[in-house]
Amino acid sequence: MRLFLALEPPDELRQRLGELAELAQARCGGRRMPDESLHLTLAFLGEVAEERAAALAAWVGERSIPAGEWRLDAWGAFHRPGIVWVGGQTPDPELVRLHGSLWDGLAAFGVNHRPGHFVPHVTLLRRARRLETRSLPAIDLAWPWRRLSLVRSFTENDGARYQTLARSPAA
Ligand code: 2AM
Protein backbone atom coordinates (compact mmCIF):
# COMPACT_ATOMS: atom_id res chain seq x y z
CA MET A 1 0.00 0.00 0.00
CA ARG A 2 1.15 3.56 -0.70
CA LEU A 3 1.86 5.53 2.47
CA PHE A 4 3.08 8.91 3.60
CA LEU A 5 3.61 10.78 6.87
CA ALA A 6 1.77 14.07 7.06
CA LEU A 7 0.40 16.87 9.18
CA GLU A 8 -3.35 17.41 8.91
CA PRO A 9 -4.62 20.99 9.25
CA PRO A 10 -6.99 22.02 12.05
CA ASP A 11 -10.61 22.29 10.79
CA GLU A 12 -10.77 26.08 10.55
CA LEU A 13 -7.53 26.25 8.60
CA ARG A 14 -8.63 23.40 6.36
CA GLN A 15 -11.68 25.45 5.43
CA ARG A 16 -9.56 28.53 4.75
CA LEU A 17 -7.16 26.49 2.59
CA GLY A 18 -10.17 25.16 0.69
CA GLU A 19 -11.26 28.73 -0.04
CA LEU A 20 -7.78 29.52 -1.31
CA ALA A 21 -7.88 26.41 -3.52
CA GLU A 22 -11.16 27.65 -4.98
CA LEU A 23 -9.72 31.04 -5.67
CA ALA A 24 -6.53 29.61 -7.18
CA GLN A 25 -8.51 27.28 -9.42
CA ALA A 26 -10.52 30.21 -10.81
CA ARG A 27 -7.23 31.84 -11.87
CA CYS A 28 -5.02 28.88 -12.73
CA GLY A 29 -7.41 26.10 -13.76
CA GLY A 30 -6.53 22.48 -12.99
CA ARG A 31 -7.96 20.12 -10.40
CA ARG A 32 -8.62 21.42 -6.92
CA MET A 33 -7.71 19.20 -3.97
CA PRO A 34 -10.87 18.43 -1.98
CA ASP A 35 -10.89 20.02 1.50
CA GLU A 36 -10.69 16.63 3.23
CA SER A 37 -7.46 15.79 1.35
CA LEU A 38 -5.48 18.93 2.23
CA HIS A 39 -2.27 18.10 4.13
CA LEU A 40 1.45 18.71 4.46
CA THR A 41 3.56 15.71 3.48
CA LEU A 42 6.61 15.22 5.70
CA ALA A 43 7.77 11.93 4.20
CA PHE A 44 6.53 10.04 1.17
CA LEU A 45 7.19 6.35 1.84
CA GLY A 46 5.88 4.88 -1.41
CA GLU A 47 4.77 1.24 -1.56
CA VAL A 48 5.00 -0.53 1.82
CA ALA A 49 4.15 -4.17 2.56
CA GLU A 50 1.22 -4.80 4.89
CA GLU A 51 3.25 -6.11 7.89
CA ARG A 52 5.60 -3.17 7.65
CA ALA A 53 2.65 -0.78 7.44
CA ALA A 54 1.27 -2.24 10.70
CA ALA A 55 4.66 -1.71 12.38
CA LEU A 56 4.77 1.86 11.07
CA ALA A 57 1.25 2.52 12.38
CA ALA A 58 2.33 1.29 15.84
CA TRP A 59 5.45 3.49 15.67
CA VAL A 60 3.43 6.59 14.77
CA GLY A 61 0.84 5.75 17.45
CA GLU A 62 3.53 5.88 20.14
CA ARG A 63 5.68 8.69 18.86
CA SER A 64 5.01 12.19 20.19
CA ILE A 65 6.35 15.01 18.09
CA PRO A 66 7.22 18.46 19.40
CA ALA A 67 4.42 21.01 18.87
CA GLY A 68 5.03 23.87 16.48
CA GLU A 69 3.40 26.52 14.39
CA TRP A 70 3.95 26.83 10.65
CA ARG A 71 3.52 30.21 9.04
CA LEU A 72 1.96 30.02 5.59
CA ASP A 73 2.82 33.23 3.80
CA ALA A 74 3.71 32.28 0.23
CA TRP A 75 2.25 30.80 -2.92
CA GLY A 76 4.37 28.53 -5.05
CA ALA A 77 4.23 26.19 -8.02
CA PHE A 78 5.99 23.05 -9.20
CA HIS A 79 6.14 22.96 -12.97
CA ARG A 80 6.02 19.38 -13.98
CA PRO A 81 2.82 18.10 -12.41
CA GLY A 82 1.22 21.58 -12.57
CA ILE A 83 1.09 21.92 -8.80
CA VAL A 84 0.03 25.18 -7.16
CA TRP A 85 0.72 25.26 -3.43
CA VAL A 86 0.85 27.40 -0.34
CA GLY A 87 3.73 27.29 2.12
CA GLY A 88 6.37 29.47 3.70
CA GLN A 89 8.64 32.01 2.03
CA THR A 90 11.51 29.96 3.42
CA PRO A 91 11.38 26.35 4.70
CA ASP A 92 10.33 26.41 8.36
CA PRO A 93 13.33 25.23 10.46
CA GLU A 94 11.15 23.24 12.90
CA LEU A 95 9.51 21.37 10.04
CA VAL A 96 12.90 20.74 8.45
CA ARG A 97 14.11 19.32 11.81
CA LEU A 98 10.99 17.15 12.12
CA HIS A 99 11.44 15.93 8.55
CA GLY A 100 15.05 14.96 9.33
CA SER A 101 14.19 13.14 12.56
CA LEU A 102 11.35 11.22 10.88
CA TRP A 103 13.65 10.04 8.11
CA ASP A 104 16.21 8.99 10.76
CA GLY A 105 13.48 6.90 12.43
CA LEU A 106 12.22 5.46 9.15
CA ALA A 107 15.60 3.84 8.48
CA ALA A 108 14.69 1.21 11.11
CA PHE A 109 11.80 0.20 8.84
CA GLY A 110 14.01 -0.13 5.79
CA VAL A 111 12.65 3.10 4.27
CA ASN A 112 15.74 4.91 3.08
CA HIS A 113 14.89 7.12 0.12
CA ARG A 114 15.16 10.41 2.02
CA PRO A 115 14.92 13.29 -0.47
CA GLY A 116 17.85 15.71 -0.61
CA HIS A 117 15.57 18.71 -0.64
CA PHE A 118 12.42 19.39 1.40
CA VAL A 119 10.03 22.19 0.47
CA PRO A 120 7.16 22.11 2.99
CA HIS A 121 4.00 22.83 0.98
CA VAL A 122 0.27 22.17 0.84
CA THR A 123 -0.83 21.23 -2.67
CA LEU A 124 -4.03 23.08 -3.60
CA LEU A 125 -4.19 22.39 -7.36
CA ARG A 126 -2.92 19.68 -9.65
CA ARG A 127 -2.55 19.95 -13.42
CA ALA A 128 -2.98 23.69 -13.30
CA ARG A 129 -2.90 25.36 -16.73
CA ARG A 130 -1.34 28.59 -15.49
CA LEU A 131 1.42 28.54 -12.90
CA GLU A 132 1.43 32.29 -12.44
CA THR A 133 0.93 32.78 -8.70
CA ARG A 134 2.02 36.42 -8.43
CA SER A 135 -1.48 37.73 -9.03
CA LEU A 136 -2.95 35.66 -6.19
CA PRO A 137 -3.75 37.56 -2.96
CA ALA A 138 -1.15 37.79 -0.20
CA ILE A 139 -1.67 35.25 2.56
CA ASP A 140 -0.55 35.01 6.16
CA LEU A 141 -1.95 31.99 7.97
CA ALA A 142 -0.81 30.07 11.05
CA TRP A 143 -0.91 26.27 11.23
CA PRO A 144 -0.46 25.08 14.81
CA TRP A 145 0.62 21.43 14.66
CA ARG A 146 1.19 18.80 17.32
CA ARG A 147 0.34 15.42 15.80
CA LEU A 148 1.73 13.32 13.00
CA SER A 149 -0.45 11.15 10.76
CA LEU A 150 0.31 8.01 8.80
CA VAL A 151 -1.83 8.21 5.67
CA ARG A 152 -2.66 5.71 2.95
CA SER A 153 -3.19 6.94 -0.60
CA PHE A 154 -5.59 5.18 -2.98
CA THR A 155 -5.75 6.05 -6.64
CA GLU A 156 -9.25 6.50 -7.98
CA ASN A 157 -10.58 7.65 -11.35
CA ASP A 158 -11.02 11.22 -10.21
CA GLY A 159 -7.70 11.44 -8.32
CA ALA A 160 -6.20 10.26 -5.05
CA ARG A 161 -8.18 9.52 -1.92
CA TYR A 162 -6.53 9.43 1.51
CA GLN A 163 -7.18 7.40 4.63
CA THR A 164 -5.49 8.15 7.95
CA LEU A 165 -4.20 4.87 9.46
CA ALA A 166 -2.62 6.19 12.67
CA ARG A 167 -2.00 9.42 14.58
CA SER A 168 0.70 10.20 17.09
CA PRO A 169 -0.32 11.17 20.64
CA ALA A 170 -1.04 14.92 20.91
CA ALA A 171 2.06 16.81 22.10
P1 2AM B 1 2.50 16.61 -3.75
O1 2AM B 1 1.27 17.11 -3.10
O2 2AM B 1 3.59 17.61 -3.85
O3 2AM B 1 2.20 15.92 -5.07
C1 2AM B 1 0.48 11.83 -1.38
O4 2AM B 1 0.63 11.55 -2.71
C2 2AM B 1 1.43 12.90 -0.94
O5 2AM B 1 2.77 12.44 -1.13
C3 2AM B 1 1.32 14.21 -1.69
O6 2AM B 1 1.43 15.26 -0.76
C4 2AM B 1 2.47 14.23 -2.65
O7 2AM B 1 3.07 15.48 -2.79
C5 2AM B 1 3.46 13.32 -1.98
N1 2AM B 1 4.17 12.52 -2.99
C6 2AM B 1 3.63 11.73 -3.92
N2 2AM B 1 4.60 11.14 -4.65
C7 2AM B 1 5.77 11.59 -4.17
C8 2AM B 1 7.11 11.35 -4.50
N3 2AM B 1 7.49 10.51 -5.46
N4 2AM B 1 8.05 11.99 -3.80
C9 2AM B 1 7.71 12.85 -2.81
N5 2AM B 1 6.45 13.10 -2.45
C10 2AM B 1 5.49 12.48 -3.12
PDB file of C-alpha atoms and ligand atoms in Angstrom:
ATOM      1  CA  MET A   1       0.000   0.000   0.000  1.00  0.00           C
ATOM      2  CA  ARG A   2       1.151   3.558  -0.703  1.00  0.00           C
ATOM      3  CA  LEU A   3       1.857   5.534   2.468  1.00  0.00           C
ATOM      4  CA  PHE A   4       3.075   8.906   3.604  1.00  0.00           C
ATOM      5  CA  LEU A   5       3.607  10.782   6.866  1.00  0.00           C
ATOM      6  CA  ALA A   6       1.774  14.074   7.060  1.00  0.00           C
ATOM      7  CA  LEU A   7       0.398  16.868   9.184  1.00  0.00           C
ATOM      8  CA  GLU A   8      -3.346  17.410   8.911  1.00  0.00           C
ATOM      9  CA  PRO A   9      -4.624  20.992   9.248  1.00  0.00           C
ATOM     10  CA  PRO A  10      -6.993  22.017  12.049  1.00  0.00           C
ATOM     11  CA  ASP A  11     -10.607  22.293  10.786  1.00  0.00           C
ATOM     12  CA  GLU A  12     -10.773  26.076  10.546  1.00  0.00           C
ATOM     13  CA  LEU A  13      -7.528  26.255   8.605  1.00  0.00           C
ATOM     14  CA  ARG A  14      -8.635  23.397   6.360  1.00  0.00           C
ATOM     15  CA  GLN A  15     -11.678  25.446   5.432  1.00  0.00           C
ATOM     16  CA  ARG A  16      -9.556  28.531   4.750  1.00  0.00           C
ATOM     17  CA  LEU A  17      -7.156  26.494   2.594  1.00  0.00           C
ATOM     18  CA  GLY A  18     -10.167  25.159   0.688  1.00  0.00           C
ATOM     19  CA  GLU A  19     -11.263  28.726  -0.044  1.00  0.00           C
ATOM     20  CA  LEU A  20      -7.776  29.521  -1.314  1.00  0.00           C
ATOM     21  CA  ALA A  21      -7.878  26.406  -3.515  1.00  0.00           C
ATOM     22  CA  GLU A  22     -11.159  27.648  -4.984  1.00  0.00           C
ATOM     23  CA  LEU A  23      -9.718  31.039  -5.668  1.00  0.00           C
ATOM     24  CA  ALA A  24      -6.530  29.613  -7.177  1.00  0.00           C
ATOM     25  CA  GLN A  25      -8.514  27.284  -9.416  1.00  0.00           C
ATOM     26  CA  ALA A  26     -10.518  30.207 -10.812  1.00  0.00           C
ATOM     27  CA  ARG A  27      -7.229  31.845 -11.871  1.00  0.00           C
ATOM     28  CA  CYS A  28      -5.023  28.884 -12.727  1.00  0.00           C
ATOM     29  CA  GLY A  29      -7.413  26.096 -13.765  1.00  0.00           C
ATOM     30  CA  GLY A  30      -6.529  22.483 -12.991  1.00  0.00           C
ATOM     31  CA  ARG A  31      -7.959  20.123 -10.402  1.00  0.00           C
ATOM     32  CA  ARG A  32      -8.624  21.421  -6.915  1.00  0.00           C
ATOM     33  CA  MET A  33      -7.712  19.199  -3.974  1.00  0.00           C
ATOM     34  CA  PRO A  34     -10.875  18.432  -1.976  1.00  0.00           C
ATOM     35  CA  ASP A  35     -10.889  20.017   1.496  1.00  0.00           C
ATOM     36  CA  GLU A  36     -10.688  16.631   3.232  1.00  0.00           C
ATOM     37  CA  SER A  37      -7.457  15.795   1.354  1.00  0.00           C
ATOM     38  CA  LEU A  38      -5.477  18.926   2.228  1.00  0.00           C
ATOM     39  CA  HIS A  39      -2.273  18.100   4.133  1.00  0.00           C
ATOM     40  CA  LEU A  40       1.453  18.711   4.458  1.00  0.00           C
ATOM     41  CA  THR A  41       3.562  15.713   3.477  1.00  0.00           C
ATOM     42  CA  LEU A  42       6.610  15.218   5.704  1.00  0.00           C
ATOM     43  CA  ALA A  43       7.774  11.928   4.204  1.00  0.00           C
ATOM     44  CA  PHE A  44       6.535  10.044   1.175  1.00  0.00           C
ATOM     45  CA  LEU A  45       7.191   6.351   1.843  1.00  0.00           C
ATOM     46  CA  GLY A  46       5.876   4.879  -1.407  1.00  0.00           C
ATOM     47  CA  GLU A  47       4.771   1.241  -1.556  1.00  0.00           C
ATOM     48  CA  VAL A  48       5.002  -0.526   1.817  1.00  0.00           C
ATOM     49  CA  ALA A  49       4.155  -4.168   2.558  1.00  0.00           C
ATOM     50  CA  GLU A  50       1.216  -4.805   4.892  1.00  0.00           C
ATOM     51  CA  GLU A  51       3.251  -6.114   7.888  1.00  0.00           C
ATOM     52  CA  ARG A  52       5.605  -3.174   7.652  1.00  0.00           C
ATOM     53  CA  ALA A  53       2.647  -0.783   7.441  1.00  0.00           C
ATOM     54  CA  ALA A  54       1.274  -2.243  10.695  1.00  0.00           C
ATOM     55  CA  ALA A  55       4.664  -1.714  12.383  1.00  0.00           C
ATOM     56  CA  LEU A  56       4.769   1.860  11.075  1.00  0.00           C
ATOM     57  CA  ALA A  57       1.252   2.519  12.375  1.00  0.00           C
ATOM     58  CA  ALA A  58       2.329   1.295  15.838  1.00  0.00           C
ATOM     59  CA  TRP A  59       5.452   3.487  15.673  1.00  0.00           C
ATOM     60  CA  VAL A  60       3.434   6.586  14.773  1.00  0.00           C
ATOM     61  CA  GLY A  61       0.837   5.751  17.452  1.00  0.00           C
ATOM     62  CA  GLU A  62       3.534   5.879  20.142  1.00  0.00           C
ATOM     63  CA  ARG A  63       5.680   8.694  18.859  1.00  0.00           C
ATOM     64  CA  SER A  64       5.012  12.194  20.192  1.00  0.00           C
ATOM     65  CA  ILE A  65       6.346  15.015  18.092  1.00  0.00           C
ATOM     66  CA  PRO A  66       7.223  18.461  19.404  1.00  0.00           C
ATOM     67  CA  ALA A  67       4.423  21.006  18.869  1.00  0.00           C
ATOM     68  CA  GLY A  68       5.026  23.872  16.485  1.00  0.00           C
ATOM     69  CA  GLU A  69       3.405  26.524  14.389  1.00  0.00           C
ATOM     70  CA  TRP A  70       3.952  26.831  10.655  1.00  0.00           C
ATOM     71  CA  ARG A  71       3.520  30.213   9.036  1.00  0.00           C
ATOM     72  CA  LEU A  72       1.958  30.022   5.587  1.00  0.00           C
ATOM     73  CA  ASP A  73       2.824  33.232   3.802  1.00  0.00           C
ATOM     74  CA  ALA A  74       3.714  32.284   0.233  1.00  0.00           C
ATOM     75  CA  TRP A  75       2.246  30.801  -2.916  1.00  0.00           C
ATOM     76  CA  GLY A  76       4.372  28.530  -5.054  1.00  0.00           C
ATOM     77  CA  ALA A  77       4.226  26.190  -8.023  1.00  0.00           C
ATOM     78  CA  PHE A  78       5.994  23.047  -9.201  1.00  0.00           C
ATOM     79  CA  HIS A  79       6.135  22.964 -12.966  1.00  0.00           C
ATOM     80  CA  ARG A  80       6.024  19.376 -13.981  1.00  0.00           C
ATOM     81  CA  PRO A  81       2.820  18.104 -12.411  1.00  0.00           C
ATOM     82  CA  GLY A  82       1.224  21.578 -12.571  1.00  0.00           C
ATOM     83  CA  ILE A  83       1.086  21.920  -8.801  1.00  0.00           C
ATOM     84  CA  VAL A  84       0.031  25.177  -7.155  1.00  0.00           C
ATOM     85  CA  TRP A  85       0.724  25.259  -3.429  1.00  0.00           C
ATOM     86  CA  VAL A  86       0.852  27.402  -0.338  1.00  0.00           C
ATOM     87  CA  GLY A  87       3.735  27.286   2.115  1.00  0.00           C
ATOM     88  CA  GLY A  88       6.368  29.474   3.700  1.00  0.00           C
ATOM     89  CA  GLN A  89       8.642  32.005   2.027  1.00  0.00           C
ATOM     90  CA  THR A  90      11.511  29.957   3.421  1.00  0.00           C
ATOM     91  CA  PRO A  91      11.376  26.349   4.698  1.00  0.00           C
ATOM     92  CA  ASP A  92      10.328  26.408   8.355  1.00  0.00           C
ATOM     93  CA  PRO A  93      13.332  25.234  10.462  1.00  0.00           C
ATOM     94  CA  GLU A  94      11.148  23.243  12.899  1.00  0.00           C
ATOM     95  CA  LEU A  95       9.513  21.374  10.038  1.00  0.00           C
ATOM     96  CA  VAL A  96      12.903  20.744   8.453  1.00  0.00           C
ATOM     97  CA  ARG A  97      14.110  19.318  11.811  1.00  0.00           C
ATOM     98  CA  LEU A  98      10.991  17.153  12.122  1.00  0.00           C
ATOM     99  CA  HIS A  99      11.437  15.933   8.549  1.00  0.00           C
ATOM    100  CA  GLY A 100      15.050  14.961   9.333  1.00  0.00           C
ATOM    101  CA  SER A 101      14.186  13.141  12.563  1.00  0.00           C
ATOM    102  CA  LEU A 102      11.352  11.220  10.878  1.00  0.00           C
ATOM    103  CA  TRP A 103      13.649  10.035   8.105  1.00  0.00           C
ATOM    104  CA  ASP A 104      16.206   8.990  10.764  1.00  0.00           C
ATOM    105  CA  GLY A 105      13.480   6.905  12.430  1.00  0.00           C
ATOM    106  CA  LEU A 106      12.220   5.463   9.146  1.00  0.00           C
ATOM    107  CA  ALA A 107      15.602   3.844   8.478  1.00  0.00           C
ATOM    108  CA  ALA A 108      14.692   1.209  11.114  1.00  0.00           C
ATOM    109  CA  PHE A 109      11.800   0.197   8.842  1.00  0.00           C
ATOM    110  CA  GLY A 110      14.006  -0.126   5.788  1.00  0.00           C
ATOM    111  CA  VAL A 111      12.645   3.100   4.265  1.00  0.00           C
ATOM    112  CA  ASN A 112      15.744   4.909   3.085  1.00  0.00           C
ATOM    113  CA  HIS A 113      14.886   7.121   0.122  1.00  0.00           C
ATOM    114  CA  ARG A 114      15.160  10.413   2.019  1.00  0.00           C
ATOM    115  CA  PRO A 115      14.919  13.290  -0.467  1.00  0.00           C
ATOM    116  CA  GLY A 116      17.846  15.712  -0.614  1.00  0.00           C
ATOM    117  CA  HIS A 117      15.573  18.711  -0.639  1.00  0.00           C
ATOM    118  CA  PHE A 118      12.420  19.387   1.395  1.00  0.00           C
ATOM    119  CA  VAL A 119      10.026  22.187   0.469  1.00  0.00           C
ATOM    120  CA  PRO A 120       7.159  22.113   2.987  1.00  0.00           C
ATOM    121  CA  HIS A 121       3.997  22.827   0.981  1.00  0.00           C
ATOM    122  CA  VAL A 122       0.270  22.173   0.835  1.00  0.00           C
ATOM    123  CA  THR A 123      -0.830  21.231  -2.665  1.00  0.00           C
ATOM    124  CA  LEU A 124      -4.029  23.076  -3.597  1.00  0.00           C
ATOM    125  CA  LEU A 125      -4.191  22.390  -7.357  1.00  0.00           C
ATOM    126  CA  ARG A 126      -2.923  19.684  -9.652  1.00  0.00           C
ATOM    127  CA  ARG A 127      -2.549  19.946 -13.424  1.00  0.00           C
ATOM    128  CA  ALA A 128      -2.981  23.695 -13.299  1.00  0.00           C
ATOM    129  CA  ARG A 129      -2.899  25.356 -16.732  1.00  0.00           C
ATOM    130  CA  ARG A 130      -1.340  28.595 -15.486  1.00  0.00           C
ATOM    131  CA  LEU A 131       1.416  28.535 -12.903  1.00  0.00           C
ATOM    132  CA  GLU A 132       1.435  32.290 -12.439  1.00  0.00           C
ATOM    133  CA  THR A 133       0.927  32.785  -8.699  1.00  0.00           C
ATOM    134  CA  ARG A 134       2.022  36.424  -8.425  1.00  0.00           C
ATOM    135  CA  SER A 135      -1.484  37.735  -9.033  1.00  0.00           C
ATOM    136  CA  LEU A 136      -2.955  35.664  -6.187  1.00  0.00           C
ATOM    137  CA  PRO A 137      -3.749  37.557  -2.959  1.00  0.00           C
ATOM    138  CA  ALA A 138      -1.155  37.789  -0.202  1.00  0.00           C
ATOM    139  CA  ILE A 139      -1.667  35.246   2.561  1.00  0.00           C
ATOM    140  CA  ASP A 140      -0.551  35.008   6.161  1.00  0.00           C
ATOM    141  CA  LEU A 141      -1.949  31.988   7.973  1.00  0.00           C
ATOM    142  CA  ALA A 142      -0.808  30.071  11.047  1.00  0.00           C
ATOM    143  CA  TRP A 143      -0.914  26.271  11.226  1.00  0.00           C
ATOM    144  CA  PRO A 144      -0.460  25.082  14.809  1.00  0.00           C
ATOM    145  CA  TRP A 145       0.617  21.435  14.660  1.00  0.00           C
ATOM    146  CA  ARG A 146       1.193  18.798  17.319  1.00  0.00           C
ATOM    147  CA  ARG A 147       0.341  15.416  15.804  1.00  0.00           C
ATOM    148  CA  LEU A 148       1.732  13.321  13.004  1.00  0.00           C
ATOM    149  CA  SER A 149      -0.452  11.146  10.763  1.00  0.00           C
ATOM    150  CA  LEU A 150       0.315   8.009   8.797  1.00  0.00           C
ATOM    151  CA  VAL A 151      -1.829   8.207   5.671  1.00  0.00           C
ATOM    152  CA  ARG A 152      -2.658   5.707   2.955  1.00  0.00           C
ATOM    153  CA  SER A 153      -3.194   6.935  -0.599  1.00  0.00           C
ATOM    154  CA  PHE A 154      -5.590   5.182  -2.977  1.00  0.00           C
ATOM    155  CA  THR A 155      -5.748   6.053  -6.639  1.00  0.00           C
ATOM    156  CA  GLU A 156      -9.254   6.498  -7.977  1.00  0.00           C
ATOM    157  CA  ASN A 157     -10.582   7.648 -11.347  1.00  0.00           C
ATOM    158  CA  ASP A 158     -11.017  11.217 -10.213  1.00  0.00           C
ATOM    159  CA  GLY A 159      -7.698  11.442  -8.323  1.00  0.00           C
ATOM    160  CA  ALA A 160      -6.205  10.255  -5.050  1.00  0.00           C
ATOM    161  CA  ARG A 161      -8.178   9.522  -1.916  1.00  0.00           C
ATOM    162  CA  TYR A 162      -6.532   9.434   1.508  1.00  0.00           C
ATOM    163  CA  GLN A 163      -7.182   7.401   4.631  1.00  0.00           C
ATOM    164  CA  THR A 164      -5.489   8.153   7.954  1.00  0.00           C
ATOM    165  CA  LEU A 165      -4.199   4.874   9.461  1.00  0.00           C
ATOM    166  CA  ALA A 166      -2.619   6.192  12.666  1.00  0.00           C
ATOM    167  CA  ARG A 167      -1.997   9.425  14.576  1.00  0.00           C
ATOM    168  CA  SER A 168       0.700  10.201  17.090  1.00  0.00           C
ATOM    169  CA  PRO A 169      -0.323  11.174  20.640  1.00  0.00           C
ATOM    170  CA  ALA A 170      -1.044  14.923  20.912  1.00  0.00           C
ATOM    171  CA  ALA A 171       2.056  16.814  22.102  1.00  0.00           C
TER     172      ALA A 171
HETATM  173  P1  2AM B   1       2.500  16.615  -3.752  1.00  0.00           P
HETATM  174  O1  2AM B   1       1.273  17.112  -3.096  1.00  0.00           O
HETATM  175  O2  2AM B   1       3.590  17.613  -3.848  1.00  0.00           O
HETATM  176  O3  2AM B   1       2.204  15.920  -5.074  1.00  0.00           O
HETATM  177  C1  2AM B   1       0.476  11.831  -1.376  1.00  0.00           C
HETATM  178  O4  2AM B   1       0.635  11.548  -2.715  1.00  0.00           O
HETATM  179  C2  2AM B   1       1.433  12.901  -0.939  1.00  0.00           C
HETATM  180  O5  2AM B   1       2.767  12.443  -1.129  1.00  0.00           O
HETATM  181  C3  2AM B   1       1.316  14.208  -1.686  1.00  0.00           C
HETATM  182  O6  2AM B   1       1.428  15.264  -0.759  1.00  0.00           O
HETATM  183  C4  2AM B   1       2.467  14.231  -2.651  1.00  0.00           C
HETATM  184  O7  2AM B   1       3.065  15.476  -2.791  1.00  0.00           O
HETATM  185  C5  2AM B   1       3.458  13.320  -1.984  1.00  0.00           C
HETATM  186  N1  2AM B   1       4.173  12.522  -2.989  1.00  0.00           N
HETATM  187  C6  2AM B   1       3.635  11.727  -3.917  1.00  0.00           C
HETATM  188  N2  2AM B   1       4.597  11.135  -4.648  1.00  0.00           N
HETATM  189  C7  2AM B   1       5.768  11.585  -4.167  1.00  0.00           C
HETATM  190  C8  2AM B   1       7.111  11.349  -4.498  1.00  0.00           C
HETATM  191  N3  2AM B   1       7.485  10.512  -5.461  1.00  0.00           N
HETATM  192  N4  2AM B   1       8.047  11.987  -3.797  1.00  0.00           N
HETATM  193  C9  2AM B   1       7.708  12.850  -2.814  1.00  0.00           C
HETATM  194  N5  2AM B   1       6.447  13.105  -2.447  1.00  0.00           N
HETATM  195  C10 2AM B   1       5.486  12.479  -3.118  1.00  0.00           C
END
